[in-house]
PDB file of C-alpha atoms and ligand atoms in Angstrom:
ATOM      1  CA  UNK Y  23    -162.130  34.479  52.225  1.00  0.00           C
ATOM      2  CA  UNK Y  24    -164.038  37.558  50.666  1.00  0.00           C
ATOM      3  CA  UNK Y  25    -165.176  40.622  51.817  1.00  0.00           C
ATOM      4  CA  UNK Y  26    -168.892  41.741  50.793  1.00  0.00           C
ATOM      5  CA  UNK Y  27    -170.091  45.390  50.821  1.00  0.00           C
ATOM      6  CA  UNK Y  28    -172.861  46.917  49.027  1.00  0.00           C
ATOM      7  CA  UNK Y  29    -170.447  48.371  46.678  1.00  0.00           C
ATOM      8  CA  UNK Y  30    -168.894  45.339  45.807  1.00  0.00           C
ATOM      9  CA  UNK Y  31    -172.357  43.715  45.207  1.00  0.00           C
ATOM     10  CA  UNK Y  32    -173.535  46.361  42.646  1.00  0.00           C
ATOM     11  CA  UNK Y  33    -170.104  46.140  40.901  1.00  0.00           C
ATOM     12  CA  UNK Y  34    -170.716  42.133  40.448  1.00  0.00           C
ATOM     13  CA  UNK Y  35    -174.540  42.725  39.922  1.00  0.00           C
ATOM     14  CA  UNK Y  36    -174.462  42.649  36.113  1.00  0.00           C
ATOM     15  CA  UNK Y  37    -172.392  39.898  35.511  1.00  0.00           C
ATOM     16  CA  UNK Y  38    -173.716  37.790  38.524  1.00  0.00           C
ATOM     17  CA  UNK Y  39    -177.657  38.419  37.179  1.00  0.00           C
ATOM     18  CA  UNK Y  40    -176.760  37.588  33.665  1.00  0.00           C
ATOM     19  CA  UNK Y  41    -174.890  34.296  34.894  1.00  0.00           C
ATOM     20  CA  UNK Y  42    -177.876  33.226  36.926  1.00  0.00           C
ATOM     21  CA  UNK Y  43    -180.605  33.947  34.781  1.00  0.00           C
ATOM     22  CA  UNK Y  44    -179.242  33.976  31.431  1.00  0.00           C
ATOM     23  CA  UNK Y  45    -180.748  35.719  28.253  1.00  0.00           C
ATOM     24  CA  UNK Y  46    -184.583  35.786  28.165  1.00  0.00           C
ATOM     25  CA  UNK Y  47    -186.099  32.427  26.259  1.00  0.00           C
ATOM     26  CA  UNK Y  48    -189.726  33.539  26.913  1.00  0.00           C
ATOM     27  CA  UNK Y  49    -189.893  37.159  26.652  1.00  0.00           C
ATOM     28  CA  UNK Y  50    -192.008  37.454  29.672  1.00  0.00           C
ATOM     29  CA  UNK Y  51    -192.146  40.744  31.772  1.00  0.00           C
ATOM     30  CA  UNK Y  52    -190.510  40.519  35.114  1.00  0.00           C
ATOM     31  CA  UNK Y  53    -191.898  42.346  38.324  1.00  0.00           C
ATOM     32  CA  UNK Y  54    -189.168  45.524  36.983  1.00  0.00           C
ATOM     33  CA  UNK Y  55    -191.684  45.648  33.814  1.00  0.00           C
ATOM     34  CA  UNK Y  56    -188.641  44.636  31.974  1.00  0.00           C
ATOM     35  CA  UNK Y  57    -187.919  41.099  30.075  1.00  0.00           C
ATOM     36  CA  UNK Y  58    -184.678  39.308  31.273  1.00  0.00           C
ATOM     37  CA  UNK Y  59    -182.527  40.594  28.339  1.00  0.00           C
ATOM     38  CA  UNK Y  60    -183.639  44.104  28.852  1.00  0.00           C
ATOM     39  CA  UNK Y  61    -182.787  43.745  32.542  1.00  0.00           C
ATOM     40  CA  UNK Y  62    -179.392  42.297  31.434  1.00  0.00           C
ATOM     41  CA  UNK Y  63    -178.771  45.029  29.031  1.00  0.00           C
ATOM     42  CA  UNK Y  64    -179.665  47.957  31.531  1.00  0.00           C
ATOM     43  CA  UNK Y  65    -177.590  46.641  34.195  1.00  0.00           C
ATOM     44  CA  UNK Y  66    -174.550  46.038  31.778  1.00  0.00           C
ATOM     45  CA  UNK Y  67    -175.331  49.818  30.645  1.00  0.00           C
ATOM     46  CA  UNK Y  68    -174.336  51.201  34.051  1.00  0.00           C
ATOM     47  CA  UNK Y  69    -171.298  53.125  34.311  1.00  0.00           C
ATOM     48  CA  UNK Y  70    -168.744  51.919  36.578  1.00  0.00           C
ATOM     49  CA  UNK Y  71    -168.172  52.303  39.502  1.00  0.00           C
ATOM     50  CA  UNK Y  72    -172.049  50.882  39.497  1.00  0.00           C
ATOM     51  CA  UNK Y  73    -174.492  52.578  41.467  1.00  0.00           C
ATOM     52  CA  UNK Y  74    -176.141  50.307  44.099  1.00  0.00           C
ATOM     53  CA  UNK Y  75    -179.257  52.357  44.297  1.00  0.00           C
ATOM     54  CA  UNK Y  76    -179.535  51.988  40.330  1.00  0.00           C
ATOM     55  CA  UNK Y  77    -179.251  48.171  40.578  1.00  0.00           C
ATOM     56  CA  UNK Y  78    -182.032  48.028  43.125  1.00  0.00           C
ATOM     57  CA  UNK Y  79    -184.225  50.541  40.761  1.00  0.00           C
ATOM     58  CA  UNK Y  80    -183.441  48.545  37.623  1.00  0.00           C
ATOM     59  CA  UNK Y  81    -184.205  45.018  39.101  1.00  0.00           C
ATOM     60  CA  UNK Y  82    -186.882  46.250  41.155  1.00  0.00           C
ATOM     61  CA  UNK Y  83    -185.571  45.296  44.759  1.00  0.00           C
ATOM     62  CA  UNK Y  84    -182.098  45.143  46.519  1.00  0.00           C
ATOM     63  CA  UNK Y  85    -181.525  41.532  46.721  1.00  0.00           C
ATOM     64  CA  UNK Y  86    -178.642  41.823  44.613  1.00  0.00           C
ATOM     65  CA  UNK Y  87    -176.968  44.897  46.496  1.00  0.00           C
ATOM     66  CA  UNK Y  88    -177.978  43.771  49.856  1.00  0.00           C
ATOM     67  CA  UNK Y  89    -175.191  42.666  52.116  1.00  0.00           C
ATOM     68  CA  UNK Y  90    -175.980  39.563  53.803  1.00  0.00           C
ATOM     69  CA  UNK Y  91    -176.829  39.211  57.661  1.00  0.00           C
ATOM     70  CA  UNK Y  92    -174.237  38.286  60.104  1.00  0.00           C
ATOM     71  CA  UNK Y  93    -174.548  34.797  60.503  1.00  0.00           C
ATOM     72  CA  UNK Y  94    -173.200  34.920  63.972  1.00  0.00           C
ATOM     73  CA  UNK Y  95    -174.997  38.031  65.720  1.00  0.00           C
ATOM     74  CA  UNK Y  96    -177.706  38.184  63.311  1.00  0.00           C
ATOM     75  CA  UNK Y  97    -177.506  41.851  62.449  1.00  0.00           C
ATOM     76  CA  UNK Y  98    -178.802  42.879  59.257  1.00  0.00           C
ATOM     77  CA  UNK Y  99    -178.019  46.125  57.563  1.00  0.00           C
ATOM     78  CA  UNK Y 100    -174.369  45.977  57.876  1.00  0.00           C
ATOM     79  CA  UNK Y 101    -171.887  48.165  55.701  1.00  0.00           C
ATOM     80  CA  UNK Y 102    -169.415  44.998  55.007  1.00  0.00           C
ATOM     81  CA  UNK Y 103    -169.207  41.204  56.392  1.00  0.00           C
ATOM     82  CA  UNK Y 104    -166.550  38.603  55.511  1.00  0.00           C
ATOM     83  CA  UNK Y 105    -167.473  35.157  53.718  1.00  0.00           C
ATOM     84  CA  UNK Y 106    -165.505  32.599  54.960  1.00  0.00           C
ATOM     85  CA  UNK Y 107    -165.661  29.258  54.179  1.00  0.00           C
ATOM     86  CA  UNK Y 108    -166.786  27.894  50.783  1.00  0.00           C
ATOM     87  CA  UNK Y 109    -167.949  29.525  47.986  1.00  0.00           C
ATOM     88  CA  UNK Y 110    -172.085  30.082  48.732  1.00  0.00           C
ATOM     89  CA  UNK Y 111    -174.009  26.901  47.146  1.00  0.00           C
ATOM     90  CA  UNK Y 112    -177.220  25.039  48.377  1.00  0.00           C
ATOM     91  CA  UNK Y 113    -174.833  22.672  50.507  1.00  0.00           C
ATOM     92  CA  UNK Y 114    -171.611  24.698  51.128  1.00  0.00           C
ATOM     93  CA  UNK Y 115    -170.507  25.464  54.658  1.00  0.00           C
ATOM     94  CA  UNK Y 116    -170.484  29.539  53.997  1.00  0.00           C
ATOM     95  CA  UNK Y 117    -170.537  32.130  57.415  1.00  0.00           C
ATOM     96  CA  UNK Y 118    -171.105  35.716  56.705  1.00  0.00           C
ATOM     97  CA  UNK Y 119    -169.485  37.253  59.798  1.00  0.00           C
ATOM     98  CA  UNK Y 120    -169.799  41.030  60.822  1.00  0.00           C
ATOM     99  CA  UNK Y 121    -166.496  43.399  62.151  1.00  0.00           C
ATOM    100  CA  UNK Y 122    -167.628  43.521  65.698  1.00  0.00           C
ATOM    101  CA  UNK Y 123    -167.908  39.327  65.314  1.00  0.00           C
ATOM    102  CA  UNK Y 124    -164.866  38.524  63.748  1.00  0.00           C
ATOM    103  CA  UNK Y 125    -162.960  41.239  66.406  1.00  0.00           C
ATOM    104  CA  UNK Y 126    -164.962  38.856  69.225  1.00  0.00           C
ATOM    105  CA  UNK Y 127    -163.548  35.712  67.622  1.00  0.00           C
ATOM    106  CA  UNK Y 128    -159.995  36.879  67.371  1.00  0.00           C
ATOM    107  CA  UNK Y 129    -159.929  38.087  71.000  1.00  0.00           C
ATOM    108  CA  UNK Y 130    -161.462  34.959  72.026  1.00  0.00           C
ATOM    109  CA  UNK Y 131    -158.769  32.820  70.280  1.00  0.00           C
ATOM    110  CA  UNK Y 132    -155.874  34.927  70.712  1.00  0.00           C
ATOM    111  CA  UNK Y 133    -156.970  34.878  74.926  1.00  0.00           C
ATOM    112  CA  UNK Y 134    -157.328  30.829  74.276  1.00  0.00           C
ATOM    113  CA  UNK Y 135    -153.830  30.326  72.822  1.00  0.00           C
ATOM    114  CA  UNK Y 136    -150.536  30.861  74.341  1.00  0.00           C
TER     115      UNK Y 136
HETATM  116 ZN1   ZN B  15    -172.177  39.754  63.610  1.00  0.00          ZN
END
């Protein structure tokens, strides 16, 4: 179980981005006009707490700071979700659930159990 907010995503983005893509092997420019090394160095140079808008600007999109869509109600642009289940992977059983859906689930299970 893990909470995900835009700030948490931004704080984790430099290390997560470097872990996923690694250092440059080919020196190609990305869509953001930087090489991978330049992107990683720019992310690592950001002061803490990391500014999510700066992460988006450096990478060229908001995919590294976006809070996942709720897997129950389908709402997006949420402030926070809880990640439940296994660590995300290709075949993991993972759900991202918003506050309203968590409350509804708790209410339901509390009414159904003595
Ligand atoms: Zn929801």
